[in-house]
CSV table of C-alpha atoms in Angstrom, one decimal:
chain,number,residue,atom,x,y,z
A,1405,UNK,CA,3.3,30.7,-27.2
A,1406,UNK,CA,3.2,29.1,-23.8
A,1407,UNK,CA,5.9,26.8,-22.7
A,1408,UNK,CA,5.2,24.1,-20.2
A,1409,UNK,CA,6.9,22.5,-17.3
A,1410,UNK,CA,4.9,19.6,-15.7
A,1411,UNK,CA,5.9,18.4,-12.2
A,1412,UNK,CA,4.6,14.9,-11.2
A,1413,UNK,CA,4.1,14.7,-7.4
A,1414,UNK,CA,3.5,17.5,-4.9
A,1415,UNK,CA,5.5,16.3,-2.0
A,1416,UNK,CA,8.8,17.8,-0.7
A,1417,UNK,CA,10.7,17.5,-3.9
A,1418,UNK,CA,7.8,18.5,-6.2
A,1419,UNK,CA,6.9,21.6,-4.1
A,1420,UNK,CA,10.5,22.9,-3.8
A,1421,UNK,CA,11.2,22.4,-7.4
A,1422,UNK,CA,8.0,24.0,-8.7
A,1423,UNK,CA,8.4,27.1,-6.5
A,1424,UNK,CA,12.1,27.4,-7.3
A,1425,UNK,CA,11.4,27.2,-11.0
A,1426,UNK,CA,8.6,29.8,-10.7
A,1427,UNK,CA,11.0,32.2,-9.0
A,1428,UNK,CA,13.4,31.9,-12.0
A,1429,UNK,CA,11.2,31.7,-15.0
A,1430,UNK,CA,9.2,34.4,-16.9
A,1431,UNK,CA,5.4,34.2,-17.0
A,1432,UNK,CA,5.4,32.7,-20.5
A,1433,UNK,CA,6.4,29.4,-18.8
A,1434,UNK,CA,3.5,27.5,-17.2
A,1435,UNK,CA,4.3,25.3,-14.2
A,1436,UNK,CA,1.7,22.6,-13.4
A,1437,UNK,CA,2.0,20.2,-10.4
A,1438,UNK,CA,-0.1,17.0,-10.4
A,1439,UNK,CA,-0.8,14.9,-7.4
A,1440,UNK,CA,-3.6,12.5,-6.4
A,1441,UNK,CA,-4.4,14.3,-3.1
A,1442,UNK,CA,-4.1,17.6,-1.2
A,1443,UNK,CA,-2.3,16.2,1.9
A,1444,UNK,CA,1.3,17.3,2.3
A,1445,UNK,CA,2.9,15.3,5.2
A,1446,UNK,CA,5.9,16.4,7.1
A,1447,UNK,CA,7.6,13.0,7.0
A,1448,UNK,CA,10.5,13.6,9.5
A,1449,UNK,CA,7.8,13.9,12.2
A,1450,UNK,CA,6.5,10.4,11.6
A,1451,UNK,CA,9.3,9.0,13.9
A,1452,UNK,CA,8.0,11.1,16.8
A,1453,UNK,CA,4.4,9.9,16.6
A,1454,UNK,CA,4.9,6.4,18.1
A,1455,UNK,CA,6.7,7.8,21.1
A,1456,UNK,CA,4.0,10.5,21.8
A,1457,UNK,CA,6.3,13.4,21.0
A,1458,UNK,CA,4.1,14.6,18.1
A,1459,UNK,CA,0.5,14.4,17.2
A,1460,UNK,CA,0.0,13.0,13.7
A,1461,UNK,CA,-2.6,15.7,12.8
A,1462,UNK,CA,0.0,18.4,13.2
A,1463,UNK,CA,2.1,16.8,10.4
A,1464,UNK,CA,-0.5,17.3,7.6
A,1465,UNK,CA,-1.2,20.5,5.7
A,1466,UNK,CA,-2.9,21.2,2.4
A,1467,UNK,CA,-0.4,20.9,-0.6
A,1468,UNK,CA,-2.2,23.8,-2.3
A,1469,UNK,CA,-1.2,26.2,0.5
A,1470,UNK,CA,2.5,25.9,-0.2
A,1471,UNK,CA,2.6,26.6,-4.0
A,1472,UNK,CA,3.6,30.1,-5.1
A,1473,UNK,CA,1.2,32.2,-7.2
A,1474,UNK,CA,1.8,31.1,-10.8
A,1475,UNK,CA,2.1,27.4,-10.0
A,1476,UNK,CA,-1.0,25.5,-10.9
A,1477,UNK,CA,-1.9,22.6,-8.7
A,1478,UNK,CA,-4.0,19.8,-10.3
A,1479,UNK,CA,-5.5,17.1,-8.0
A,1480,UNK,CA,-5.8,14.1,-10.3
A,1481,UNK,CA,-4.5,10.5,-10.8
A,1482,UNK,CA,-1.6,10.3,-13.2
A,1483,UNK,CA,-2.2,7.3,-15.4
A,1484,UNK,CA,0.5,7.4,-18.1
A,1485,UNK,CA,3.7,9.3,-19.1
A,1486,UNK,CA,4.6,9.3,-22.8
A,1487,UNK,CA,8.2,10.6,-23.0
A,1488,UNK,CA,8.1,10.3,-26.9
A,1489,UNK,CA,5.1,12.5,-27.3
A,1490,UNK,CA,6.1,14.6,-24.3
A,1491,UNK,CA,2.7,14.2,-22.6
A,1492,UNK,CA,1.2,13.1,-19.3
A,1493,UNK,CA,-2.2,11.5,-19.1
A,1494,UNK,CA,-4.4,11.7,-15.9
A,1495,UNK,CA,-7.8,10.3,-15.3
A,1496,UNK,CA,-9.4,13.6,-16.4
A,1497,UNK,CA,-6.8,15.5,-18.5
A,1498,UNK,CA,-3.8,15.3,-20.8
A,1499,UNK,CA,-0.8,17.7,-20.4
A,1500,UNK,CA,2.0,18.3,-22.8
A,1501,UNK,CA,5.3,19.5,-21.6
A,1502,UNK,CA,8.6,21.0,-22.7
A,1503,UNK,CA,10.3,19.8,-19.5
A,1504,UNK,CA,9.0,17.1,-17.1
A,1505,UNK,CA,10.1,16.8,-13.5
A,1506,UNK,CA,9.3,13.4,-12.0
A,1507,UNK,CA,9.0,13.6,-8.2
A,1508,UNK,CA,6.6,10.8,-7.6
A,1509,UNK,CA,8.4,9.5,-4.5
A,1510,UNK,CA,8.2,6.0,-3.1
A,1511,UNK,CA,6.0,3.9,-0.8
A,1512,UNK,CA,6.1,0.9,1.4
A,1513,UNK,CA,4.2,-2.2,0.2
A,1514,UNK,CA,3.8,-4.7,3.1
A,1515,UNK,CA,1.9,-7.0,0.8
A,1516,UNK,CA,5.2,-7.7,-1.0
A,1517,UNK,CA,6.6,-9.4,2.1
A,1518,UNK,CA,5.6,-13.0,2.7
A,1519,UNK,CA,3.4,-13.4,5.8
A,1520,UNK,CA,3.6,-9.7,6.8
A,1521,UNK,CA,-0.1,-8.9,6.1
A,1522,UNK,CA,-1.2,-11.8,8.3
A,1523,UNK,CA,0.7,-10.2,11.2
A,1524,UNK,CA,-0.1,-6.6,10.2
A,1525,UNK,CA,-1.7,-4.6,13.1
A,1526,UNK,CA,-1.5,-7.7,15.4
A,1527,UNK,CA,2.2,-8.0,16.3
A,1528,UNK,CA,3.8,-6.3,13.2
A,1529,UNK,CA,3.7,-2.5,12.7
A,1530,UNK,CA,5.5,0.4,10.9
A,1531,UNK,CA,5.8,4.1,11.4
A,1532,UNK,CA,6.4,4.9,7.7
A,1533,UNK,CA,3.0,6.4,7.0
A,1534,UNK,CA,0.6,8.4,9.1
A,1535,UNK,CA,-2.1,6.0,10.1
A,1536,UNK,CA,0.4,3.2,10.9
A,1537,UNK,CA,2.4,5.6,13.1
A,1538,UNK,CA,-0.8,6.3,15.1
A,1539,UNK,CA,-1.5,2.6,15.5
A,1540,UNK,CA,2.1,1.9,16.7
A,1541,UNK,CA,1.8,4.7,19.2
A,1542,UNK,CA,-1.2,2.9,20.8
A,1543,UNK,CA,0.6,-0.5,20.7
A,1544,UNK,CA,3.8,0.8,22.3
A,1545,UNK,CA,1.8,2.2,25.2
A,1546,UNK,CA,0.4,-1.3,25.8
A,1547,UNK,CA,3.8,-3.0,25.5
A,1548,UNK,CA,4.9,-4.0,28.9
A,1549,UNK,CA,8.0,-6.1,28.1
A,1550,UNK,CA,9.5,-8.6,25.7
A,1551,UNK,CA,11.5,-8.4,22.5
A,1552,UNK,CA,11.1,-5.5,20.2
A,1553,UNK,CA,12.6,-6.0,16.8
A,1554,UNK,CA,13.1,-3.3,14.2
A,1555,UNK,CA,13.5,-4.9,10.8
A,1556,UNK,CA,14.4,-3.5,7.4
A,1557,UNK,CA,13.0,-5.8,4.8
A,1558,UNK,CA,15.2,-4.9,1.8
A,1559,UNK,CA,17.1,-2.2,0.0
A,1560,UNK,CA,16.5,0.5,-1.1
A,1561,UNK,CA,14.3,2.0,1.6
A,1562,UNK,CA,13.3,5.5,2.6
A,1563,UNK,CA,15.4,7.5,5.2
A,1564,UNK,CA,18.3,5.1,6.1
A,1565,UNK,CA,18.8,6.6,9.5
A,1566,UNK,CA,15.1,6.2,10.6
A,1567,UNK,CA,15.4,2.6,11.9
A,1568,UNK,CA,18.5,3.5,13.9
A,1569,UNK,CA,16.6,6.5,15.3
A,1570,UNK,CA,13.7,4.3,16.2
A,1571,UNK,CA,15.7,1.8,18.3
A,1572,UNK,CA,17.5,4.7,20.0
A,1573,UNK,CA,14.2,6.4,20.8
A,1574,UNK,CA,12.7,3.1,22.0
A,1575,UNK,CA,15.6,2.8,24.5
A,1576,UNK,CA,14.8,6.3,25.7
A,1577,UNK,CA,11.0,5.6,25.7
A,1578,UNK,CA,11.2,2.4,27.8
A,1579,UNK,CA,13.6,4.0,30.2
A,1580,UNK,CA,11.1,6.8,30.7
A,1581,UNK,CA,8.4,4.3,31.4
A,1582,UNK,CA,10.7,2.5,33.9
A,1583,UNK,CA,10.6,-0.9,32.0
A,1584,UNK,CA,13.8,-0.8,29.9
A,1585,UNK,CA,15.2,-3.8,31.8
A,1586,UNK,CA,12.1,-5.8,30.7
A,1587,UNK,CA,12.6,-5.0,27.0
A,1588,UNK,CA,15.1,-6.4,24.5
A,1589,UNK,CA,15.7,-4.2,21.5
A,1590,UNK,CA,17.2,-5.5,18.3
A,1591,UNK,CA,17.8,-3.8,14.9
A,1592,UNK,CA,17.8,-6.3,12.0
A,1593,UNK,CA,19.1,-5.1,8.7
A,1594,UNK,CA,20.2,-6.3,5.3
A,1595,UNK,CA,23.1,-3.9,5.4
A,1596,UNK,CA,26.5,-5.0,6.6
A,1597,UNK,CA,26.4,-2.4,9.4
A,1598,UNK,CA,24.0,-0.1,11.2
A,1599,UNK,CA,24.2,2.4,8.3
A,1600,UNK,CA,25.3,2.5,4.6
A,1601,UNK,CA,28.5,4.3,5.4
A,1602,UNK,CA,31.2,2.4,7.4
A,1603,UNK,CA,32.5,5.2,9.6
A,1604,UNK,CA,29.1,6.4,10.7
A,1605,UNK,CA,28.0,2.8,11.1
A,1606,UNK,CA,30.8,2.2,13.6
A,1607,UNK,CA,29.8,5.3,15.6
A,1608,UNK,CA,26.1,4.2,15.6
A,1609,UNK,CA,27.1,0.6,16.6
A,1610,UNK,CA,29.1,1.9,19.6
A,1611,UNK,CA,26.1,3.9,20.7
A,1612,UNK,CA,23.8,0.9,20.3
A,1613,UNK,CA,26.2,-1.2,22.4
A,1614,UNK,CA,26.2,1.4,25.1
A,1615,UNK,CA,22.3,1.3,25.1
A,1616,UNK,CA,22.2,-2.5,25.1
A,1617,UNK,CA,20.7,-2.7,21.6
A,1618,UNK,CA,21.6,-5.7,19.5
A,1619,UNK,CA,22.3,-5.2,15.8
A,1620,UNK,CA,21.9,-8.2,13.4
A,1621,UNK,CA,23.4,-7.4,9.9
A,1622,UNK,CA,23.2,-9.1,6.5
A,1623,UNK,CA,19.6,-10.3,7.2
A,1624,UNK,CA,17.5,-10.2,4.0
A,1625,UNK,CA,13.9,-10.7,5.0
A,1626,UNK,CA,12.3,-13.8,3.4
A,1627,UNK,CA,9.1,-14.1,5.5
A,1628,UNK,CA,7.3,-13.1,8.6
A,1629,UNK,CA,5.6,-15.7,10.8
A,1630,UNK,CA,3.1,-13.8,12.9
A,1631,UNK,CA,1.8,-16.9,14.7
A,1632,UNK,CA,5.2,-18.2,15.5
A,1633,UNK,CA,6.4,-14.6,16.2
A,1634,UNK,CA,9.6,-14.8,14.2
A,1635,UNK,CA,11.1,-13.4,11.0
A,1636,UNK,CA,13.2,-15.6,8.7
A,1637,UNK,CA,16.0,-14.5,6.3
A,1638,UNK,CA,16.6,-15.6,2.7
A,1639,UNK,CA,19.6,-17.6,4.2
A,1640,UNK,CA,17.3,-19.3,6.7
A,1641,UNK,CA,18.3,-17.4,9.9
A,1642,UNK,CA,15.5,-16.7,12.4
A,1643,UNK,CA,14.9,-13.8,14.8
A,1644,UNK,CA,12.2,-14.1,17.4
A,1645,UNK,CA,10.1,-11.2,18.4
A,1646,UNK,CA,7.2,-10.1,20.6
A,1647,UNK,CA,6.6,-6.9,18.7
A,1648,UNK,CA,7.9,-6.3,15.1
A,1649,UNK,CA,8.4,-2.9,13.7
A,1650,UNK,CA,9.3,-3.1,10.0
A,1651,UNK,CA,10.3,-1.1,7.0
A,1652,UNK,CA,8.5,-3.2,4.4
A,1653,UNK,CA,9.6,-3.5,0.8
A,1654,UNK,CA,9.7,0.0,-0.7
A,1655,UNK,CA,8.9,0.7,-4.4
A,1656,UNK,CA,8.5,3.7,-6.7
A,1657,UNK,CA,5.2,4.9,-8.0
A,1658,UNK,CA,3.2,2.5,-10.2
A,1659,UNK,CA,2.8,5.1,-13.0
A,1660,UNK,CA,6.6,4.9,-13.6
A,1661,UNK,CA,6.4,1.1,-14.2
A,1662,UNK,CA,3.1,1.4,-16.2
A,1663,UNK,CA,4.9,3.9,-18.5
A,1664,UNK,CA,7.9,1.6,-19.0
A,1665,UNK,CA,10.3,4.1,-17.5
A,1666,UNK,CA,11.4,2.2,-14.4
A,1667,UNK,CA,14.4,0.1,-13.4
A,1668,UNK,CA,12.3,-2.9,-12.4
A,1669,UNK,CA,11.2,-1.6,-9.0
A,1670,UNK,CA,9.5,1.7,-9.9
A,1671,UNK,CA,12.5,4.1,-9.9
A,1672,UNK,CA,13.6,6.1,-12.9
A,1673,UNK,CA,17.2,5.4,-14.1
A,1674,UNK,CA,18.7,8.8,-13.5
A,1675,UNK,CA,22.1,10.4,-14.2
A,1676,UNK,CA,23.6,10.7,-10.8
A,1677,UNK,CA,25.2,14.1,-11.4
A,1678,UNK,CA,22.9,16.0,-13.8
A,1679,UNK,CA,19.7,14.3,-12.5
A,1680,UNK,CA,18.4,13.9,-16.1
A,1681,UNK,CA,16.4,10.7,-16.9
A,1682,UNK,CA,19.0,8.5,-18.7
A,1683,UNK,CA,16.7,7.4,-21.5
A,1684,UNK,CA,14.5,10.4,-22.1
A,1685,UNK,CA,15.1,14.0,-23.3
A,1686,UNK,CA,13.6,16.9,-21.3
A,1687,UNK,CA,12.9,14.7,-18.3
A,1688,UNK,CA,14.5,15.3,-14.8
A,1689,UNK,CA,14.1,13.2,-11.7
A,1690,UNK,CA,14.3,14.3,-8.2
A,1691,UNK,CA,13.8,13.0,-4.6
A,1692,UNK,CA,12.8,9.4,-3.8
A,1693,UNK,CA,11.8,8.7,-7.5
A,1694,UNK,CA,15.4,8.5,-8.7
A,1695,UNK,CA,17.6,5.4,-8.6
A,1696,UNK,CA,20.8,7.5,-7.7
A,1697,UNK,CA,22.9,5.9,-5.0
A,1698,UNK,CA,22.2,8.3,-2.2
A,1699,UNK,CA,19.7,8.5,0.7
A,1700,UNK,CA,16.0,8.7,-0.1
A,1701,UNK,CA,15.6,11.7,2.3
A,1702,UNK,CA,14.2,15.3,2.3
A,1703,UNK,CA,17.6,17.0,2.4
A,1704,UNK,CA,18.5,15.2,-0.8
A,1705,UNK,CA,15.4,16.5,-2.5
A,1706,UNK,CA,16.4,20.0,-1.4
A,1707,UNK,CA,19.9,19.8,-2.7
A,1708,UNK,CA,18.8,18.1,-5.9
A,1709,UNK,CA,16.2,20.9,-6.5
A,1710,UNK,CA,19.0,23.5,-6.9
A,1711,UNK,CA,20.7,21.3,-9.5
A,1712,UNK,CA,17.6,20.6,-11.5
A,1713,UNK,CA,16.6,24.3,-11.6
A,1714,UNK,CA,20.1,25.2,-12.7
A,1715,UNK,CA,20.1,22.5,-15.5
A,1716,UNK,CA,16.6,23.3,-16.8
A,1717,UNK,CA,17.6,26.9,-17.0
A,1718,UNK,CA,20.8,25.9,-18.8
A,1719,UNK,CA,18.8,23.9,-21.3
A,1720,UNK,CA,16.3,26.7,-21.9
A,1721,UNK,CA,19.3,29.0,-22.7
A,1722,UNK,CA,20.8,26.4,-25.1
A,1723,UNK,CA,23.6,25.3,-22.7
A,1724,UNK,CA,24.5,21.7,-21.9
A,1725,UNK,CA,23.4,20.6,-18.3
A,1726,UNK,CA,26.2,20.4,-15.8
A,1727,UNK,CA,27.3,17.4,-13.7
A,1728,UNK,CA,26.9,19.2,-10.4
A,1729,UNK,CA,25.1,16.9,-8.0
A,1730,UNK,CA,27.5,14.9,-5.8
A,1731,UNK,CA,25.0,12.8,-3.8
A,1732,UNK,CA,24.9,15.4,-0.9
A,1733,UNK,CA,22.7,14.4,2.0
A,1734,UNK,CA,22.4,15.8,5.5
A,1735,UNK,CA,20.5,13.9,8.3
A,1736,UNK,CA,19.8,14.5,12.0
A,1737,UNK,CA,19.9,11.2,14.0
A,1738,UNK,CA,17.7,11.5,17.1
A,1739,UNK,CA,19.2,9.6,20.1
A,1740,UNK,CA,16.6,10.5,22.7
A,1741,UNK,CA,14.2,13.3,23.6
A,1742,UNK,CA,16.8,16.1,24.0
A,1743,UNK,CA,19.8,14.8,22.1
A,1744,UNK,CA,20.6,14.2,18.5
A,1745,UNK,CA,23.5,13.6,16.2
A,1746,UNK,CA,24.0,14.9,12.6
A,1747,UNK,CA,25.7,13.5,9.5
A,1748,UNK,CA,26.7,15.2,6.2
A,1749,UNK,CA,28.0,13.2,3.3
A,1750,UNK,CA,27.9,12.5,-0.4
A,1751,UNK,CA,28.5,9.7,-2.9
A,1752,UNK,CA,32.2,9.5,-2.2
A,1753,UNK,CA,32.8,11.3,1.2
A,1754,UNK,CA,31.7,9.4,4.3
A,1755,UNK,CA,30.2,11.3,7.3
A,1756,UNK,CA,33.0,13.0,9.2
A,1757,UNK,CA,33.3,14.7,12.6
A,1758,UNK,CA,33.2,18.5,12.5
A,1759,UNK,CA,30.9,21.5,12.7
A,1760,UNK,CA,27.8,22.4,10.5
A,1761,UNK,CA,26.7,24.4,8.6
A,1762,UNK,CA,29.4,27.1,9.4
A,1763,UNK,CA,32.9,25.6,9.3
A,1764,UNK,CA,34.4,25.5,12.8
A,1765,UNK,CA,31.4,27.4,14.3
A,1766,UNK,CA,28.4,25.2,13.8
A,1767,UNK,CA,26.2,25.5,15.8
A,1768,UNK,CA,25.7,21.8,15.0
A,1769,UNK,CA,28.2,19.0,15.7
A,1770,UNK,CA,28.7,16.2,13.1
A,1771,UNK,CA,28.8,12.6,14.3
A,1772,UNK,CA,28.3,13.7,17.9
A,1773,UNK,CA,25.3,13.5,20.2
A,1774,UNK,CA,24.4,17.0,21.4
A,1775,UNK,CA,21.5,19.1,22.7
A,1776,UNK,CA,22.2,21.7,20.0
A,1777,UNK,CA,21.5,19.1,17.4
A,1778,UNK,CA,18.2,18.2,19.0
A,1779,UNK,CA,17.1,21.8,18.9
A,1780,UNK,CA,18.2,21.9,15.3
A,1781,UNK,CA,16.0,18.9,14.5
A,1782,UNK,CA,13.0,20.7,16.2
A,1783,UNK,CA,13.8,24.0,14.5
A,1784,UNK,CA,13.8,22.3,11.1
A,1785,UNK,CA,10.0,21.8,11.0
A,1786,UNK,CA,9.0,25.5,10.9
A,1787,UNK,CA,11.9,26.1,8.5
A,1788,UNK,CA,10.5,23.3,6.3
A,1789,UNK,CA,7.0,24.7,6.1
A,1790,UNK,CA,7.9,28.4,5.9
A,1791,UNK,CA,11.2,28.6,4.0
A,1792,UNK,CA,12.3,25.4,2.2
A,1793,UNK,CA,9.0,24.5,0.5
A,1794,UNK,CA,8.9,28.0,-0.9
A,1795,UNK,CA,12.0,27.2,-2.9
A,1796,UNK,CA,14.0,29.7,-0.9
A,1797,UNK,CA,17.7,29.2,-0.5
A,1798,UNK,CA,19.3,28.7,2.9
A,1799,UNK,CA,22.7,29.7,1.7
A,1800,UNK,CA,23.9,26.1,1.7
A,1801,UNK,CA,25.3,24.9,-1.6
A,1802,UNK,CA,23.9,21.7,-3.1
A,1803,UNK,CA,27.3,20.0,-3.0
A,1804,UNK,CA,29.2,18.9,0.1
A,1805,UNK,CA,31.5,21.4,1.8
A,1806,UNK,CA,34.7,19.9,3.3
A,1807,UNK,CA,35.7,23.0,5.3
A,1808,UNK,CA,35.2,22.4,9.0
A,1809,UNK,CA,35.2,18.6,8.7
A,1810,UNK,CA,37.9,16.6,10.5
A,1811,UNK,CA,39.6,14.4,8.0
A,1812,UNK,CA,41.7,11.4,9.0
């Protein structure tokens, strides 16, 4: 009798997990991945599009191409999850499961931010999805001076380092164009620093100061006034702008809320160490769909996939899932065309200086701007398409390794 695993969402998390499971499970197990379209987007590349360093069309490939034989990809709209009946309804089908993996991701919803849609495409932009990144590329080319504000509307949001990378890249971009002295750059964030972790935040803040980039913290966006060209916080503070680049409010997928499985903003309450859904048996959550307190980033999905595969295999063999995942996240932070930094951290351990991935050898340097890190960032793209999505292991454990890190 067939046994079924259903994976909701065919992005980074869904592709890695389904291929990884296929490698481990016998043929009697069916693995079905459901997504509404066949467009897999390499999301780290979105940052490069506004600055002309990458063409958006190179970031998109067919999802179907990256699933192993024995993984069934279904292009359909998911309408309902019933964790009691262990079934998933789509517009055309119904699927029953023994295990469900939710990897439905998250998305920006500019309509949730008061006044933003009125300014959208006029003097307010984003780079968080493909078409918007292309529009911003054209608008940046036309920008000849004034105040550029990068604003994070509210928490949580996808890829916490991306807004820092954007302002650092903007500094490089306007220097390259010879108009940096005519441009003010300001990062506005609801966080209490440039980043979620204090030590890394201090390093980024020093770099911003050296680049003459202002950082305004503790600013929770209340509304955007496109005509007056300013943003206003919940507390009533105002920041003027000539061009606004924004990370709008970010929410989980609608089907999670429609199925009554969410935490109020579309994310699934998830055990932060086993990655099981807290309220439902046989359900695991991975990537941006979780509400675990770590970054919504691709490296997290990669590390989580190893844990979810281990725990599903454990359950199949009648063993209790283990509390393995520690919030591990690894992120490159691009400073300019040619230099990048790198951070490696988890729930409890802040980013520290040192070498990565090989202790003391590297070749990458943690919390340090280097050329080697830049080449690492570039090399990651072919690695992503050709190795990671296939569910292959890079030899890096899913948990943080302290060896090679400078403590104290």
